[in-house]
PDB file of C-alpha atoms in Angstrom:
ATOM      1  CA  UNK A   3      -4.620  10.891-136.427  1.00 40.00           C
ATOM      2  CA  UNK A   4      -2.505   9.481-139.207  1.00 43.00           C
ATOM      3  CA  UNK A   5       1.188  10.220-138.919  1.00 44.00           C
ATOM      4  CA  UNK A   6       1.618   9.773-142.671  1.00 46.00           C
ATOM      5  CA  UNK A   7      -0.134  13.129-143.254  1.00 56.00           C
ATOM      6  CA  UNK A   8       2.232  15.014-140.989  1.00 68.00           C
ATOM      7  CA  UNK A   9       5.398  16.731-142.071  1.00 87.00           C
ATOM      8  CA  UNK A  10       8.579  15.245-140.651  1.00 94.00           C
ATOM      9  CA  UNK A  11      11.607  17.269-139.640  1.00 96.00           C
ATOM     10  CA  UNK A  12      15.132  16.405-138.600  1.00 95.00           C
ATOM     11  CA  UNK A  13      17.410  18.133-136.095  1.00 93.00           C
ATOM     12  CA  UNK A  14      21.003  17.507-135.123  1.00 91.00           C
ATOM     13  CA  UNK A  15      21.103  16.598-131.463  1.00 88.00           C
ATOM     14  CA  UNK A  16      24.174  17.172-129.360  1.00 80.00           C
ATOM     15  CA  UNK A  17      25.264  14.189-127.304  1.00 69.00           C
ATOM     16  CA  UNK A  18      27.160  16.289-124.752  1.00 59.00           C
ATOM     17  CA  UNK A  19      25.166  19.125-123.231  1.00 53.00           C
ATOM     18  CA  UNK A  20      25.797  21.719-120.516  1.00 52.00           C
ATOM     19  CA  UNK A  21      22.430  22.539-119.017  1.00 49.00           C
ATOM     20  CA  UNK A  22      19.523  20.277-118.177  1.00 50.00           C
ATOM     21  CA  UNK A  23      16.504  22.482-117.502  1.00 51.00           C
ATOM     22  CA  UNK A  24      16.717  26.185-118.211  1.00 51.00           C
ATOM     23  CA  UNK A  25      15.886  28.647-120.962  1.00 50.00           C
ATOM     24  CA  UNK A  26      18.995  27.589-122.927  1.00 56.00           C
ATOM     25  CA  UNK A  27      17.902  23.942-123.152  1.00 57.00           C
ATOM     26  CA  UNK A  28      17.192  24.002-126.906  1.00 64.00           C
ATOM     27  CA  UNK A  29      20.357  25.968-127.646  1.00 63.00           C
ATOM     28  CA  UNK A  30      22.420  23.465-125.673  1.00 70.00           C
ATOM     29  CA  UNK A  31      20.768  20.268-126.959  1.00 82.00           C
ATOM     30  CA  UNK A  32      20.335  20.964-130.670  1.00 86.00           C
ATOM     31  CA  UNK A  33      22.609  22.477-133.271  1.00 86.00           C
ATOM     32  CA  UNK A  34      22.020  26.166-133.750  1.00 86.00           C
ATOM     33  CA  UNK A  35      23.910  28.567-135.939  1.00 85.00           C
ATOM     34  CA  UNK A  36      24.641  32.239-135.835  1.00 85.00           C
ATOM     35  CA  UNK A  37      22.859  34.284-138.501  1.00 86.00           C
ATOM     36  CA  UNK A  38      22.761  37.954-139.376  1.00 86.00           C
ATOM     37  CA  UNK A  39      19.368  39.586-138.945  1.00 88.00           C
ATOM     38  CA  UNK A  40      19.221  43.276-139.849  1.00 89.00           C
ATOM     39  CA  UNK A  41      22.955  43.595-139.192  1.00 89.00           C
ATOM     40  CA  UNK A  42      22.865  41.903-135.774  1.00 91.00           C
ATOM     41  CA  UNK A  43      23.934  38.383-134.876  1.00 89.00           C
ATOM     42  CA  UNK A  44      21.198  36.016-133.697  1.00 89.00           C
ATOM     43  CA  UNK A  45      20.915  32.279-133.056  1.00 88.00           C
ATOM     44  CA  UNK A  46      18.782  30.056-135.244  1.00 92.00           C
ATOM     45  CA  UNK A  47      17.815  26.434-134.693  1.00 93.00           C
ATOM     46  CA  UNK A  48      18.867  24.325-137.691  1.00 93.00           C
ATOM     47  CA  UNK A  49      15.821  22.425-139.019  1.00 95.00           C
ATOM     48  CA  UNK A  50      16.028  19.982-141.919  1.00 96.00           C
ATOM     49  CA  UNK A  51      13.157  18.816-144.110  1.00 95.00           C
ATOM     50  CA  UNK A  52      14.979  15.646-145.154  1.00 95.00           C
ATOM     51  CA  UNK A  53      17.017  13.034-143.343  1.00 95.00           C
ATOM     52  CA  UNK A  54      19.522  13.183-146.208  1.00 94.00           C
ATOM     53  CA  UNK A  55      20.112  16.907-145.655  1.00 92.00           C
ATOM     54  CA  UNK A  56      20.639  16.425-141.922  1.00 93.00           C
ATOM     55  CA  UNK A  57      22.995  13.492-142.482  1.00 92.00           C
ATOM     56  CA  UNK A  58      24.973  15.467-145.084  1.00 90.00           C
ATOM     57  CA  UNK A  59      25.382  18.293-142.575  1.00 89.00           C
ATOM     58  CA  UNK A  60      26.557  15.832-139.935  1.00 88.00           C
ATOM     59  CA  UNK A  61      29.102  14.282-142.340  1.00 87.00           C
ATOM     60  CA  UNK A  62      30.383  17.739-143.268  1.00 84.00           C
ATOM     61  CA  UNK A  63      30.819  18.613-139.598  1.00 80.00           C
ATOM     62  CA  UNK A  64      32.691  15.371-138.936  1.00 82.00           C
ATOM     63  CA  UNK A  65      34.987  15.886-141.927  1.00 82.00           C
ATOM     64  CA  UNK A  66      35.817  19.449-140.869  1.00 76.00           C
ATOM     65  CA  UNK A  67      36.414  18.362-137.268  1.00 75.00           C
ATOM     66  CA  UNK A  68      38.700  15.509-138.378  1.00 77.00           C
ATOM     67  CA  UNK A  69      40.751  17.952-140.458  1.00 75.00           C
ATOM     68  CA  UNK A  70      40.992  20.396-137.574  1.00 71.00           C
ATOM     69  CA  UNK A  71      39.211  22.949-139.716  1.00 58.00           C
ATOM     70  CA  UNK A  72      35.940  23.187-137.828  1.00 52.00           C
ATOM     71  CA  UNK A  73      36.613  26.589-136.292  1.00 48.00           C
ATOM     72  CA  UNK A  74      38.025  27.966-139.534  1.00 43.00           C
ATOM     73  CA  UNK A  75      35.076  26.544-141.500  1.00 40.00           C
ATOM     74  CA  UNK A  76      32.614  27.930-138.979  1.00 45.00           C
ATOM     75  CA  UNK A  77      34.110  31.397-139.205  1.00 43.00           C
ATOM     76  CA  UNK A  78      34.083  31.286-143.008  1.00 44.00           C
ATOM     77  CA  UNK A  79      30.471  30.090-143.087  1.00 45.00           C
ATOM     78  CA  UNK A  80      29.113  32.899-140.977  1.00 46.00           C
ATOM     79  CA  UNK A  81      30.305  31.867-137.512  1.00 45.00           C
ATOM     80  CA  UNK A  82      28.036  28.887-136.921  1.00 45.00           C
ATOM     81  CA  UNK A  83      28.007  28.539-133.181  1.00 44.00           C
ATOM     82  CA  UNK A  84      25.748  28.283-130.165  1.00 40.00           C
ATOM     83  CA  UNK A  85      26.094  30.195-126.956  1.00 38.00           C
ATOM     84  CA  UNK A  86      29.448  31.589-128.006  1.00 37.00           C
ATOM     85  CA  UNK A  87      30.930  28.131-128.525  1.00 41.00           C
ATOM     86  CA  UNK A  88      31.494  26.391-131.817  1.00 44.00           C
ATOM     87  CA  UNK A  89      29.367  23.329-131.193  1.00 44.00           C
ATOM     88  CA  UNK A  90      29.311  21.499-134.507  1.00 45.00           C
ATOM     89  CA  UNK A  91      31.946  19.030-133.333  1.00 47.00           C
ATOM     90  CA  UNK A  92      29.706  17.744-130.507  1.00 52.00           C
ATOM     91  CA  UNK A  93      26.687  17.238-132.754  1.00 45.00           C
ATOM     92  CA  UNK A  94      26.575  13.558-133.411  1.00 72.00           C
ATOM     93  CA  UNK A  95      23.009  12.388-133.850  1.00 88.00           C
ATOM     94  CA  UNK A  96      20.241  13.001-136.375  1.00 93.00           C
ATOM     95  CA  UNK A  97      16.782  12.830-134.805  1.00 92.00           C
ATOM     96  CA  UNK A  98      13.421  12.717-136.560  1.00 95.00           C
ATOM     97  CA  UNK A  99      10.462  14.731-135.294  1.00 94.00           C
ATOM     98  CA  UNK A 100       6.842  15.096-136.301  1.00 94.00           C
ATOM     99  CA  UNK A 101       5.272  18.572-136.436  1.00 93.00           C
ATOM    100  CA  UNK A 102       3.786  18.414-132.899  1.00 93.00           C
ATOM    101  CA  UNK A 103       7.175  17.507-131.427  1.00 93.00           C
ATOM    102  CA  UNK A 104       8.964  20.334-133.243  1.00 94.00           C
ATOM    103  CA  UNK A 105       6.186  22.734-132.236  1.00 93.00           C
ATOM    104  CA  UNK A 106       6.630  21.717-128.585  1.00 91.00           C
ATOM    105  CA  UNK A 107      10.386  22.326-128.793  1.00 90.00           C
ATOM    106  CA  UNK A 108       9.897  25.756-130.350  1.00 91.00           C
ATOM    107  CA  UNK A 109       7.148  26.870-127.968  1.00 88.00           C
ATOM    108  CA  UNK A 110       9.185  25.829-124.932  1.00 81.00           C
ATOM    109  CA  UNK A 111      12.358  27.610-125.981  1.00 84.00           C
ATOM    110  CA  UNK A 112      13.927  31.016-126.269  1.00 83.00           C
ATOM    111  CA  UNK A 113      14.961  30.374-129.875  1.00 87.00           C
ATOM    112  CA  UNK A 114      14.305  33.483-131.943  1.00 91.00           C
ATOM    113  CA  UNK A 115      14.825  32.004-135.425  1.00 95.00           C
ATOM    114  CA  UNK A 116      14.839  28.737-137.334  1.00 95.00           C
ATOM    115  CA  UNK A 117      17.007  28.071-140.354  1.00 94.00           C
ATOM    116  CA  UNK A 118      15.220  25.659-142.677  1.00 94.00           C
ATOM    117  CA  UNK A 119      17.586  23.390-144.622  1.00 92.00           C
ATOM    118  CA  UNK A 120      20.790  25.292-143.885  1.00 88.00           C
ATOM    119  CA  UNK A 121      23.625  25.004-146.382  1.00 83.00           C
ATOM    120  CA  UNK A 122      26.277  22.398-145.505  1.00 77.00           C
ATOM    121  CA  UNK A 123      28.820  23.639-142.993  1.00 75.00           C
ATOM    122  CA  UNK A 124      31.599  22.615-145.373  1.00 69.00           C
ATOM    123  CA  UNK A 125      30.076  24.373-148.377  1.00 71.00           C
ATOM    124  CA  UNK A 126      29.444  27.910-149.635  1.00 69.00           C
ATOM    125  CA  UNK A 127      26.657  30.068-148.225  1.00 71.00           C
ATOM    126  CA  UNK A 128      23.993  30.907-150.838  1.00 69.00           C
ATOM    127  CA  UNK A 129      22.598  34.404-151.208  1.00 69.00           C
ATOM    128  CA  UNK A 130      19.233  33.401-149.743  1.00 73.00           C
ATOM    129  CA  UNK A 131      18.708  31.352-146.596  1.00 82.00           C
ATOM    130  CA  UNK A 132      15.515  29.721-145.300  1.00 89.00           C
ATOM    131  CA  UNK A 133      15.499  31.902-142.194  1.00 93.00           C
ATOM    132  CA  UNK A 134      12.198  32.377-140.358  1.00 95.00           C
ATOM    133  CA  UNK A 135      11.247  33.907-137.032  1.00 95.00           C
ATOM    134  CA  UNK A 136      10.623  30.986-134.648  1.00 94.00           C
ATOM    135  CA  UNK A 137       7.188  32.281-133.499  1.00 94.00           C
ATOM    136  CA  UNK A 138       6.059  32.677-137.134  1.00 95.00           C
ATOM    137  CA  UNK A 139       7.295  29.181-138.036  1.00 95.00           C
ATOM    138  CA  UNK A 140       5.583  27.755-134.924  1.00 94.00           C
ATOM    139  CA  UNK A 141       2.387  29.481-136.107  1.00 94.00           C
ATOM    140  CA  UNK A 142       2.738  27.821-139.527  1.00 93.00           C
ATOM    141  CA  UNK A 143       3.168  24.426-137.844  1.00 93.00           C
ATOM    142  CA  UNK A 144       0.140  25.054-135.614  1.00 92.00           C
ATOM    143  CA  UNK A 145      -2.067  26.081-138.577  1.00 91.00           C
ATOM    144  CA  UNK A 146      -0.974  23.045-140.587  1.00 88.00           C
ATOM    145  CA  UNK A 147      -1.703  20.746-137.646  1.00 87.00           C
ATOM    146  CA  UNK A 148      -5.147  22.301-137.131  1.00 85.00           C
ATOM    147  CA  UNK A 149      -5.887  21.968-140.843  1.00 79.00           C
ATOM    148  CA  UNK A 150      -4.849  18.313-140.787  1.00 66.00           C
ATOM    149  CA  UNK A 151      -7.078  17.613-137.766  1.00 64.00           C
ATOM    150  CA  UNK A 152     -10.044  19.432-139.318  1.00 66.00           C
ATOM    151  CA  UNK A 153      -9.623  17.580-142.631  1.00 61.00           C
ATOM    152  CA  UNK A 154      -9.609  14.211-140.836  1.00 62.00           C
ATOM    153  CA  UNK A 155     -12.962  14.974-139.211  1.00 53.00           C
ATOM    154  CA  UNK A 156     -14.687  16.016-142.451  1.00 53.00           C
TER     155      UNK A 156
END
């Protein structure tokens, strides 16, 4: 199967993690943010559709951390955190994934939502976010992968 036909995604991977093998693995190893869903707070995995977007987010996090404003910025931007901790400061690496790899991460996790191309942590929050239920997004990935496989065999 050609990898050029597959969608690529980027995540921000934390270099320092708490747990190694439990249901919180994804929450502890990748940057998640807190979002409001029907008035309740929920965690969403941050997923980027461009390396540039992921790198811009990382630079924004580093700038805020260097200024000592990470917690203030996180509170102002909707409380971006994971597991009750503000974790943007420990997120130091942009990783690239193909659809099957992202699908595997989502299917093996307890993540309820994904936030596609979140706004920069050091910028304003737009009125509309690319928030999707993780199972629905995993289903989209699965259908796209199946369509790609079927098209290659035609």
